[in-house]
């Protein structure tokens, strides 16, 4: 049976995620264009879970010999930053947490702060240069994203680390499992457990 448009977009998006390090949203939109579909109804767009399934399948097929070591290296970078930022209640999210990251992936840390400027002050005190951006937050409002670069000896490269600054009260909602019952983020203790198991 021929794949549906939704399945085709999911598979094409997965390739973009792995080969170009794209995030799921932009990868789905680009995949639709690559397939010659410049307008796709929302109902035809695959869910992130479907894209993640395709990413896992792609990694298994084409990257099984390199991806596990790359994931370990990125998790080591995440753990270093989580130790440094411990007072800001860091939680790892995204592909590095879910186990689908490659060397092109970005480390996504969520910081749960009592004050929105706390993270910036913390980085300034550490002497860490950073860029400031924003993205939609859990309540629909814009939240700050502080971006830092971190060298990785294992990857012989620089890793981009995004620090999303959230309100301390948002932590409870973040710890709720997704539709499949999987956690969407974890603290340093949970990350170390994952690292020990791999």
mmCIF file with all atom_site columns, C-alpha atoms in Angstrom:
data_model
loop_
_atom_site.group_PDB
_atom_site.id
_atom_site.type_symbol
_atom_site.label_atom_id
_atom_site.label_alt_id
_atom_site.label_comp_id
_atom_site.label_asym_id
_atom_site.label_entity_id
_atom_site.label_seq_id
_atom_site.pdbx_PDB_ins_code
_atom_site.Cartn_x
_atom_site.Cartn_y
_atom_site.Cartn_z
_atom_site.occupancy
_atom_site.B_iso_or_equiv
_atom_site.pdbx_formal_charge
_atom_site.auth_seq_id
_atom_site.auth_comp_id
_atom_site.auth_asym_id
_atom_site.auth_atom_id
_atom_site.pdbx_PDB_model_num
ATOM 1   C CA . UNK A 1 1   ? 0.000  0.000  0.000  1.00 0.00 ? 1   UNK A CA 1
ATOM 2   C CA . UNK A 1 2   ? 1.371  3.434  -0.944 1.00 0.00 ? 2   UNK A CA 1
ATOM 3   C CA . UNK A 1 3   ? 2.274  5.708  1.969  1.00 0.00 ? 3   UNK A CA 1
ATOM 4   C CA . UNK A 1 4   ? -0.078 8.570  2.758  1.00 0.00 ? 4   UNK A CA 1
ATOM 5   C CA . UNK A 1 5   ? 1.049  12.185 2.381  1.00 0.00 ? 5   UNK A CA 1
ATOM 6   C CA . UNK A 1 6   ? 1.326  12.389 6.169  1.00 0.00 ? 6   UNK A CA 1
ATOM 7   C CA . UNK A 1 7   ? 3.658  9.359  6.222  1.00 0.00 ? 7   UNK A CA 1
ATOM 8   C CA . UNK A 1 8   ? 5.725  10.763 3.345  1.00 0.00 ? 8   UNK A CA 1
ATOM 9   C CA . UNK A 1 9   ? 6.145  14.099 5.154  1.00 0.00 ? 9   UNK A CA 1
ATOM 10  C CA . UNK A 1 10  ? 7.145  12.297 8.375  1.00 0.00 ? 10  UNK A CA 1
ATOM 11  C CA . UNK A 1 11  ? 9.806  10.253 6.562  1.00 0.00 ? 11  UNK A CA 1
ATOM 12  C CA . UNK A 1 12  ? 11.169 13.267 4.642  1.00 0.00 ? 12  UNK A CA 1
ATOM 13  C CA . UNK A 1 13  ? 11.174 15.386 7.810  1.00 0.00 ? 13  UNK A CA 1
ATOM 14  C CA . UNK A 1 14  ? 13.089 12.666 9.668  1.00 0.00 ? 14  UNK A CA 1
ATOM 15  C CA . UNK A 1 15  ? 15.834 12.759 7.025  1.00 0.00 ? 15  UNK A CA 1
ATOM 16  C CA . UNK A 1 16  ? 16.116 16.547 7.459  1.00 0.00 ? 16  UNK A CA 1
ATOM 17  C CA . UNK A 1 17  ? 16.244 16.192 11.256 1.00 0.00 ? 17  UNK A CA 1
ATOM 18  C CA . UNK A 1 18  ? 19.088 13.663 11.090 1.00 0.00 ? 18  UNK A CA 1
ATOM 19  C CA . UNK A 1 19  ? 21.070 14.970 8.096  1.00 0.00 ? 19  UNK A CA 1
ATOM 20  C CA . UNK A 1 20  ? 20.685 18.719 8.675  1.00 0.00 ? 20  UNK A CA 1
ATOM 21  C CA . UNK A 1 21  ? 20.036 18.909 12.426 1.00 0.00 ? 21  UNK A CA 1
ATOM 22  C CA . UNK A 1 22  ? 16.670 20.647 11.896 1.00 0.00 ? 22  UNK A CA 1
ATOM 23  C CA . UNK A 1 23  ? 13.997 20.942 14.587 1.00 0.00 ? 23  UNK A CA 1
ATOM 24  C CA . UNK A 1 24  ? 10.747 19.043 13.967 1.00 0.00 ? 24  UNK A CA 1
ATOM 25  C CA . UNK A 1 25  ? 8.500  22.001 13.081 1.00 0.00 ? 25  UNK A CA 1
ATOM 26  C CA . UNK A 1 26  ? 10.740 23.526 10.378 1.00 0.00 ? 26  UNK A CA 1
ATOM 27  C CA . UNK A 1 27  ? 11.640 20.025 9.118  1.00 0.00 ? 27  UNK A CA 1
ATOM 28  C CA . UNK A 1 28  ? 7.972  19.151 8.562  1.00 0.00 ? 28  UNK A CA 1
ATOM 29  C CA . UNK A 1 29  ? 7.326  22.395 6.674  1.00 0.00 ? 29  UNK A CA 1
ATOM 30  C CA . UNK A 1 30  ? 10.443 21.963 4.511  1.00 0.00 ? 30  UNK A CA 1
ATOM 31  C CA . UNK A 1 31  ? 9.604  18.292 3.886  1.00 0.00 ? 31  UNK A CA 1
ATOM 32  C CA . UNK A 1 32  ? 6.173  19.253 2.556  1.00 0.00 ? 32  UNK A CA 1
ATOM 33  C CA . UNK A 1 33  ? 7.816  21.728 0.137  1.00 0.00 ? 33  UNK A CA 1
ATOM 34  C CA . UNK A 1 34  ? 10.424 19.136 -0.944 1.00 0.00 ? 34  UNK A CA 1
ATOM 35  C CA . UNK A 1 35  ? 7.507  16.836 -1.784 1.00 0.00 ? 35  UNK A CA 1
ATOM 36  C CA . UNK A 1 36  ? 6.033  19.593 -3.928 1.00 0.00 ? 36  UNK A CA 1
ATOM 37  C CA . UNK A 1 37  ? 3.254  20.493 -1.499 1.00 0.00 ? 37  UNK A CA 1
ATOM 38  C CA . UNK A 1 38  ? 3.342  24.213 -0.805 1.00 0.00 ? 38  UNK A CA 1
ATOM 39  C CA . UNK A 1 39  ? 0.137  24.175 1.182  1.00 0.00 ? 39  UNK A CA 1
ATOM 40  C CA . UNK A 1 40  ? -0.694 21.267 3.457  1.00 0.00 ? 40  UNK A CA 1
ATOM 41  C CA . UNK A 1 41  ? -3.778 21.094 5.635  1.00 0.00 ? 41  UNK A CA 1
ATOM 42  C CA . UNK A 1 42  ? -2.935 20.872 9.356  1.00 0.00 ? 42  UNK A CA 1
ATOM 43  C CA . UNK A 1 43  ? -4.655 17.461 9.464  1.00 0.00 ? 43  UNK A CA 1
ATOM 44  C CA . UNK A 1 44  ? -2.146 16.140 6.884  1.00 0.00 ? 44  UNK A CA 1
ATOM 45  C CA . UNK A 1 45  ? 0.905  17.242 8.861  1.00 0.00 ? 45  UNK A CA 1
ATOM 46  C CA . UNK A 1 46  ? 2.384  14.389 10.918 1.00 0.00 ? 46  UNK A CA 1
ATOM 47  C CA . UNK A 1 47  ? 2.483  14.601 14.699 1.00 0.00 ? 47  UNK A CA 1
ATOM 48  C CA . UNK A 1 48  ? 5.924  15.001 16.278 1.00 0.00 ? 48  UNK A CA 1
ATOM 49  C CA . UNK A 1 49  ? 5.619  11.431 17.602 1.00 0.00 ? 49  UNK A CA 1
ATOM 50  C CA . UNK A 1 50  ? 5.328  10.134 14.017 1.00 0.00 ? 50  UNK A CA 1
ATOM 51  C CA . UNK A 1 51  ? 8.412  12.107 12.994 1.00 0.00 ? 51  UNK A CA 1
ATOM 52  C CA . UNK A 1 52  ? 10.295 10.796 16.034 1.00 0.00 ? 52  UNK A CA 1
ATOM 53  C CA . UNK A 1 53  ? 9.405  7.213  15.049 1.00 0.00 ? 53  UNK A CA 1
ATOM 54  C CA . UNK A 1 54  ? 10.804 7.868  11.562 1.00 0.00 ? 54  UNK A CA 1
ATOM 55  C CA . UNK A 1 55  ? 13.930 9.483  13.051 1.00 0.00 ? 55  UNK A CA 1
ATOM 56  C CA . UNK A 1 56  ? 14.536 6.376  15.177 1.00 0.00 ? 56  UNK A CA 1
ATOM 57  C CA . UNK A 1 57  ? 14.070 4.116  12.144 1.00 0.00 ? 57  UNK A CA 1
ATOM 58  C CA . UNK A 1 58  ? 16.432 6.268  10.053 1.00 0.00 ? 58  UNK A CA 1
ATOM 59  C CA . UNK A 1 59  ? 19.092 6.280  12.778 1.00 0.00 ? 59  UNK A CA 1
ATOM 60  C CA . UNK A 1 60  ? 18.844 2.512  13.138 1.00 0.00 ? 60  UNK A CA 1
ATOM 61  C CA . UNK A 1 61  ? 19.232 2.035  9.394  1.00 0.00 ? 61  UNK A CA 1
ATOM 62  C CA . UNK A 1 62  ? 21.908 4.586  8.523  1.00 0.00 ? 62  UNK A CA 1
ATOM 63  C CA . UNK A 1 63  ? 23.632 5.790  11.702 1.00 0.00 ? 63  UNK A CA 1
ATOM 64  C CA . UNK A 1 64  ? 23.739 2.794  14.056 1.00 0.00 ? 64  UNK A CA 1
ATOM 65  C CA . UNK A 1 65  ? 27.553 2.799  14.116 1.00 0.00 ? 65  UNK A CA 1
ATOM 66  C CA . UNK A 1 66  ? 28.006 6.516  14.918 1.00 0.00 ? 66  UNK A CA 1
ATOM 67  C CA . UNK A 1 67  ? 24.878 7.850  16.658 1.00 0.00 ? 67  UNK A CA 1
ATOM 68  C CA . UNK A 1 68  ? 25.224 6.180  20.089 1.00 0.00 ? 68  UNK A CA 1
ATOM 69  C CA . UNK A 1 69  ? 28.683 7.743  20.662 1.00 0.00 ? 69  UNK A CA 1
ATOM 70  C CA . UNK A 1 70  ? 27.458 11.136 19.417 1.00 0.00 ? 70  UNK A CA 1
ATOM 71  C CA . UNK A 1 71  ? 24.470 10.952 21.774 1.00 0.00 ? 71  UNK A CA 1
ATOM 72  C CA . UNK A 1 72  ? 26.781 10.089 24.708 1.00 0.00 ? 72  UNK A CA 1
ATOM 73  C CA . UNK A 1 73  ? 28.981 13.098 23.889 1.00 0.00 ? 73  UNK A CA 1
ATOM 74  C CA . UNK A 1 74  ? 25.984 15.457 23.738 1.00 0.00 ? 74  UNK A CA 1
ATOM 75  C CA . UNK A 1 75  ? 24.614 14.088 27.003 1.00 0.00 ? 75  UNK A CA 1
ATOM 76  C CA . UNK A 1 76  ? 28.023 14.709 28.594 1.00 0.00 ? 76  UNK A CA 1
ATOM 77  C CA . UNK A 1 77  ? 27.848 18.358 27.440 1.00 0.00 ? 77  UNK A CA 1
ATOM 78  C CA . UNK A 1 78  ? 24.317 18.605 28.842 1.00 0.00 ? 78  UNK A CA 1
ATOM 79  C CA . UNK A 1 79  ? 25.423 17.135 32.176 1.00 0.00 ? 79  UNK A CA 1
ATOM 80  C CA . UNK A 1 80  ? 28.293 19.660 32.460 1.00 0.00 ? 80  UNK A CA 1
ATOM 81  C CA . UNK A 1 81  ? 25.918 22.581 31.933 1.00 0.00 ? 81  UNK A CA 1
ATOM 82  C CA . UNK A 1 82  ? 23.324 21.127 34.293 1.00 0.00 ? 82  UNK A CA 1
ATOM 83  C CA . UNK A 1 83  ? 25.994 20.913 37.005 1.00 0.00 ? 83  UNK A CA 1
ATOM 84  C CA . UNK A 1 84  ? 27.068 24.522 36.363 1.00 0.00 ? 84  UNK A CA 1
ATOM 85  C CA . UNK A 1 85  ? 23.479 25.787 36.336 1.00 0.00 ? 85  UNK A CA 1
ATOM 86  C CA . UNK A 1 86  ? 22.225 23.637 39.228 1.00 0.00 ? 86  UNK A CA 1
ATOM 87  C CA . UNK A 1 87  ? 20.658 26.567 41.189 1.00 0.00 ? 87  UNK A CA 1
ATOM 88  C CA . UNK A 1 88  ? 18.398 27.263 38.156 1.00 0.00 ? 88  UNK A CA 1
ATOM 89  C CA . UNK A 1 89  ? 16.788 23.787 38.281 1.00 0.00 ? 89  UNK A CA 1
ATOM 90  C CA . UNK A 1 90  ? 17.917 22.700 34.786 1.00 0.00 ? 90  UNK A CA 1
ATOM 91  C CA . UNK A 1 91  ? 16.017 19.965 32.952 1.00 0.00 ? 91  UNK A CA 1
ATOM 92  C CA . UNK A 1 92  ? 17.166 18.380 29.691 1.00 0.00 ? 92  UNK A CA 1
ATOM 93  C CA . UNK A 1 93  ? 14.596 18.189 26.872 1.00 0.00 ? 93  UNK A CA 1
ATOM 94  C CA . UNK A 1 94  ? 14.561 17.566 23.120 1.00 0.00 ? 94  UNK A CA 1
ATOM 95  C CA . UNK A 1 95  ? 16.455 14.979 21.090 1.00 0.00 ? 95  UNK A CA 1
ATOM 96  C CA . UNK A 1 96  ? 19.366 14.677 23.547 1.00 0.00 ? 96  UNK A CA 1
ATOM 97  C CA . UNK A 1 97  ? 16.907 13.689 26.285 1.00 0.00 ? 97  UNK A CA 1
ATOM 98  C CA . UNK A 1 98  ? 14.800 11.435 24.005 1.00 0.00 ? 98  UNK A CA 1
ATOM 99  C CA . UNK A 1 99  ? 17.868 9.618  22.649 1.00 0.00 ? 99  UNK A CA 1
ATOM 100 C CA . UNK A 1 100 ? 17.516 10.623 18.982 1.00 0.00 ? 100 UNK A CA 1
ATOM 101 C CA . UNK A 1 101 ? 20.277 13.252 18.857 1.00 0.00 ? 101 UNK A CA 1
ATOM 102 C CA . UNK A 1 102 ? 23.233 13.232 16.467 1.00 0.00 ? 102 UNK A CA 1
ATOM 103 C CA . UNK A 1 103 ? 26.318 15.468 16.352 1.00 0.00 ? 103 UNK A CA 1
ATOM 104 C CA . UNK A 1 104 ? 24.225 18.108 14.498 1.00 0.00 ? 104 UNK A CA 1
ATOM 105 C CA . UNK A 1 105 ? 21.668 18.339 17.304 1.00 0.00 ? 105 UNK A CA 1
ATOM 106 C CA . UNK A 1 106 ? 21.330 21.204 19.740 1.00 0.00 ? 106 UNK A CA 1
ATOM 107 C CA . UNK A 1 107 ? 21.243 20.625 23.502 1.00 0.00 ? 107 UNK A CA 1
ATOM 108 C CA . UNK A 1 108 ? 17.982 22.004 24.935 1.00 0.00 ? 108 UNK A CA 1
ATOM 109 C CA . UNK A 1 109 ? 17.969 22.831 28.641 1.00 0.00 ? 109 UNK A CA 1
ATOM 110 C CA . UNK A 1 110 ? 14.951 24.262 30.413 1.00 0.00 ? 110 UNK A CA 1
ATOM 111 C CA . UNK A 1 111 ? 15.758 26.502 33.385 1.00 0.00 ? 111 UNK A CA 1
ATOM 112 C CA . UNK A 1 112 ? 13.057 27.009 36.033 1.00 0.00 ? 112 UNK A CA 1
ATOM 113 C CA . UNK A 1 113 ? 13.817 30.371 37.625 1.00 0.00 ? 113 UNK A CA 1
ATOM 114 C CA . UNK A 1 114 ? 12.241 32.468 40.361 1.00 0.00 ? 114 UNK A CA 1
ATOM 115 C CA . UNK A 1 115 ? 12.983 35.587 38.307 1.00 0.00 ? 115 UNK A CA 1
ATOM 116 C CA . UNK A 1 116 ? 13.196 35.899 34.493 1.00 0.00 ? 116 UNK A CA 1
ATOM 117 C CA . UNK A 1 117 ? 16.581 37.696 34.632 1.00 0.00 ? 117 UNK A CA 1
ATOM 118 C CA . UNK A 1 118 ? 18.117 35.200 37.080 1.00 0.00 ? 118 UNK A CA 1
ATOM 119 C CA . UNK A 1 119 ? 19.620 33.068 34.293 1.00 0.00 ? 119 UNK A CA 1
ATOM 120 C CA . UNK A 1 120 ? 21.251 36.011 32.519 1.00 0.00 ? 120 UNK A CA 1
ATOM 121 C CA . UNK A 1 121 ? 22.766 37.278 35.766 1.00 0.00 ? 121 UNK A CA 1
ATOM 122 C CA . UNK A 1 122 ? 24.018 33.752 36.492 1.00 0.00 ? 122 UNK A CA 1
ATOM 123 C CA . UNK A 1 123 ? 25.758 33.494 33.090 1.00 0.00 ? 123 UNK A CA 1
ATOM 124 C CA . UNK A 1 124 ? 27.277 36.959 33.475 1.00 0.00 ? 124 UNK A CA 1
ATOM 125 C CA . UNK A 1 125 ? 28.648 35.959 36.903 1.00 0.00 ? 125 UNK A CA 1
ATOM 126 C CA . UNK A 1 126 ? 30.161 32.827 35.302 1.00 0.00 ? 126 UNK A CA 1
ATOM 127 C CA . UNK A 1 127 ? 31.727 34.976 32.571 1.00 0.00 ? 127 UNK A CA 1
ATOM 128 C CA . UNK A 1 128 ? 29.886 33.008 29.873 1.00 0.00 ? 128 UNK A CA 1
ATOM 129 C CA . UNK A 1 129 ? 29.046 34.893 26.650 1.00 0.00 ? 129 UNK A CA 1
ATOM 130 C CA . UNK A 1 130 ? 25.527 34.249 25.345 1.00 0.00 ? 130 UNK A CA 1
ATOM 131 C CA . UNK A 1 131 ? 22.985 35.377 22.748 1.00 0.00 ? 131 UNK A CA 1
ATOM 132 C CA . UNK A 1 132 ? 19.371 36.171 23.595 1.00 0.00 ? 132 UNK A CA 1
ATOM 133 C CA . UNK A 1 133 ? 16.410 34.990 21.529 1.00 0.00 ? 133 UNK A CA 1
ATOM 134 C CA . UNK A 1 134 ? 12.848 33.998 22.298 1.00 0.00 ? 134 UNK A CA 1
ATOM 135 C CA . UNK A 1 135 ? 10.253 31.335 21.600 1.00 0.00 ? 135 UNK A CA 1
ATOM 136 C CA . UNK A 1 136 ? 6.626  30.715 22.606 1.00 0.00 ? 136 UNK A CA 1
ATOM 137 C CA . UNK A 1 137 ? 6.391  29.541 26.212 1.00 0.00 ? 137 UNK A CA 1
ATOM 138 C CA . UNK A 1 138 ? 4.056  27.002 27.838 1.00 0.00 ? 138 UNK A CA 1
ATOM 139 C CA . UNK A 1 139 ? 1.362  29.619 28.400 1.00 0.00 ? 139 UNK A CA 1
ATOM 140 C CA . UNK A 1 140 ? 1.570  31.071 24.899 1.00 0.00 ? 140 UNK A CA 1
ATOM 141 C CA . UNK A 1 141 ? 3.640  34.070 25.988 1.00 0.00 ? 141 UNK A CA 1
ATOM 142 C CA . UNK A 1 142 ? 7.170  34.664 24.692 1.00 0.00 ? 142 UNK A CA 1
ATOM 143 C CA . UNK A 1 143 ? 10.035 33.345 26.842 1.00 0.00 ? 143 UNK A CA 1
ATOM 144 C CA . UNK A 1 144 ? 13.764 34.084 26.634 1.00 0.00 ? 144 UNK A CA 1
ATOM 145 C CA . UNK A 1 145 ? 16.161 31.576 25.126 1.00 0.00 ? 145 UNK A CA 1
ATOM 146 C CA . UNK A 1 146 ? 19.828 32.114 25.999 1.00 0.00 ? 146 UNK A CA 1
ATOM 147 C CA . UNK A 1 147 ? 22.224 30.425 23.578 1.00 0.00 ? 147 UNK A CA 1
ATOM 148 C CA . UNK A 1 148 ? 25.760 29.420 24.528 1.00 0.00 ? 148 UNK A CA 1
ATOM 149 C CA . UNK A 1 149 ? 28.483 27.451 22.744 1.00 0.00 ? 149 UNK A CA 1
ATOM 150 C CA . UNK A 1 150 ? 30.228 24.571 24.393 1.00 0.00 ? 150 UNK A CA 1
ATOM 151 C CA . UNK A 1 151 ? 33.267 22.637 23.125 1.00 0.00 ? 151 UNK A CA 1
ATOM 152 C CA . UNK A 1 152 ? 33.065 18.852 23.016 1.00 0.00 ? 152 UNK A CA 1
ATOM 153 C CA . UNK A 1 153 ? 36.337 16.946 22.985 1.00 0.00 ? 153 UNK A CA 1
ATOM 154 C CA . UNK A 1 154 ? 34.578 13.718 21.988 1.00 0.00 ? 154 UNK A CA 1
ATOM 155 C CA . UNK A 1 155 ? 32.951 15.330 18.946 1.00 0.00 ? 155 UNK A CA 1
ATOM 156 C CA . UNK A 1 156 ? 35.972 17.582 18.233 1.00 0.00 ? 156 UNK A CA 1
ATOM 157 C CA . UNK A 1 157 ? 33.406 20.303 17.627 1.00 0.00 ? 157 UNK A CA 1
ATOM 158 C CA . UNK A 1 158 ? 31.390 23.050 19.295 1.00 0.00 ? 158 UNK A CA 1
ATOM 159 C CA . UNK A 1 159 ? 27.913 22.214 20.553 1.00 0.00 ? 159 UNK A CA 1
ATOM 160 C CA . UNK A 1 160 ? 25.092 24.769 20.668 1.00 0.00 ? 160 UNK A CA 1
ATOM 161 C CA . UNK A 1 161 ? 23.208 24.822 23.979 1.00 0.00 ? 161 UNK A CA 1
ATOM 162 C CA . UNK A 1 162 ? 19.811 26.566 24.183 1.00 0.00 ? 162 UNK A CA 1
ATOM 163 C CA . UNK A 1 163 ? 18.730 27.598 27.687 1.00 0.00 ? 163 UNK A CA 1
ATOM 164 C CA . UNK A 1 164 ? 14.997 28.274 27.773 1.00 0.00 ? 164 UNK A CA 1
ATOM 165 C CA . UNK A 1 165 ? 14.137 30.480 30.761 1.00 0.00 ? 165 UNK A CA 1
ATOM 166 C CA . UNK A 1 166 ? 10.841 29.411 32.333 1.00 0.00 ? 166 UNK A CA 1
ATOM 167 C CA . UNK A 1 167 ? 8.962  30.287 35.477 1.00 0.00 ? 167 UNK A CA 1
ATOM 168 C CA . UNK A 1 168 ? 9.510  28.067 38.503 1.00 0.00 ? 168 UNK A CA 1
ATOM 169 C CA . UNK A 1 169 ? 5.761  27.276 38.516 1.00 0.00 ? 169 UNK A CA 1
ATOM 170 C CA . UNK A 1 170 ? 5.994  25.778 34.987 1.00 0.00 ? 170 UNK A CA 1
ATOM 171 C CA . UNK A 1 171 ? 8.034  22.828 36.262 1.00 0.00 ? 171 UNK A CA 1
ATOM 172 C CA . UNK A 1 172 ? 5.027  20.802 37.400 1.00 0.00 ? 172 UNK A CA 1
ATOM 173 C CA . UNK A 1 173 ? 3.490  20.871 33.909 1.00 0.00 ? 173 UNK A CA 1
ATOM 174 C CA . UNK A 1 174 ? 6.807  20.018 32.244 1.00 0.00 ? 174 UNK A CA 1
ATOM 175 C CA . UNK A 1 175 ? 7.116  16.794 34.211 1.00 0.00 ? 175 UNK A CA 1
ATOM 176 C CA . UNK A 1 176 ? 3.810  15.428 32.899 1.00 0.00 ? 176 UNK A CA 1
ATOM 177 C CA . UNK A 1 177 ? 4.344  12.527 30.461 1.00 0.00 ? 177 UNK A CA 1
ATOM 178 C CA . UNK A 1 178 ? 3.458  12.927 26.788 1.00 0.00 ? 178 UNK A CA 1
ATOM 179 C CA . UNK A 1 179 ? 0.673  11.073 24.922 1.00 0.00 ? 179 UNK A CA 1
ATOM 180 C CA . UNK A 1 180 ? 2.761  7.887  24.976 1.00 0.00 ? 180 UNK A CA 1
ATOM 181 C CA . UNK A 1 181 ? 3.523  8.095  28.673 1.00 0.00 ? 181 UNK A CA 1
ATOM 182 C CA . UNK A 1 182 ? 7.137  9.160  28.074 1.00 0.00 ? 182 UNK A CA 1
ATOM 183 C CA . UNK A 1 183 ? 8.782  12.004 29.961 1.00 0.00 ? 183 UNK A CA 1
ATOM 184 C CA . UNK A 1 184 ? 9.528  15.093 27.882 1.00 0.00 ? 184 UNK A CA 1
ATOM 185 C CA . UNK A 1 185 ? 12.397 16.250 30.106 1.00 0.00 ? 185 UNK A CA 1
ATOM 186 C CA . UNK A 1 186 ? 14.506 15.165 33.043 1.00 0.00 ? 186 UNK A CA 1
ATOM 187 C CA . UNK A 1 187 ? 16.812 16.549 35.720 1.00 0.00 ? 187 UNK A CA 1
ATOM 188 C CA . UNK A 1 188 ? 20.490 15.718 36.209 1.00 0.00 ? 188 UNK A CA 1
ATOM 189 C CA . UNK A 1 189 ? 19.747 12.624 38.323 1.00 0.00 ? 189 UNK A CA 1
ATOM 190 C CA . UNK A 1 190 ? 17.494 11.252 35.556 1.00 0.00 ? 190 UNK A CA 1
ATOM 191 C CA . UNK A 1 191 ? 20.087 12.097 32.883 1.00 0.00 ? 191 UNK A CA 1
ATOM 192 C CA . UNK A 1 192 ? 22.845 10.315 34.810 1.00 0.00 ? 192 UNK A CA 1
ATOM 193 C CA . UNK A 1 193 ? 20.571 7.271  35.036 1.00 0.00 ? 193 UNK A CA 1
ATOM 194 C CA . UNK A 1 194 ? 20.172 7.316  31.226 1.00 0.00 ? 194 UNK A CA 1
ATOM 195 C CA . UNK A 1 195 ? 23.917 7.726  30.734 1.00 0.00 ? 195 UNK A CA 1
ATOM 196 C CA . UNK A 1 196 ? 24.684 4.817  33.037 1.00 0.00 ? 196 UNK A CA 1
ATOM 197 C CA . UNK A 1 197 ? 22.214 2.592  31.193 1.00 0.00 ? 197 UNK A CA 1
ATOM 198 C CA . UNK A 1 198 ? 23.613 3.282  27.710 1.00 0.00 ? 198 UNK A CA 1
#
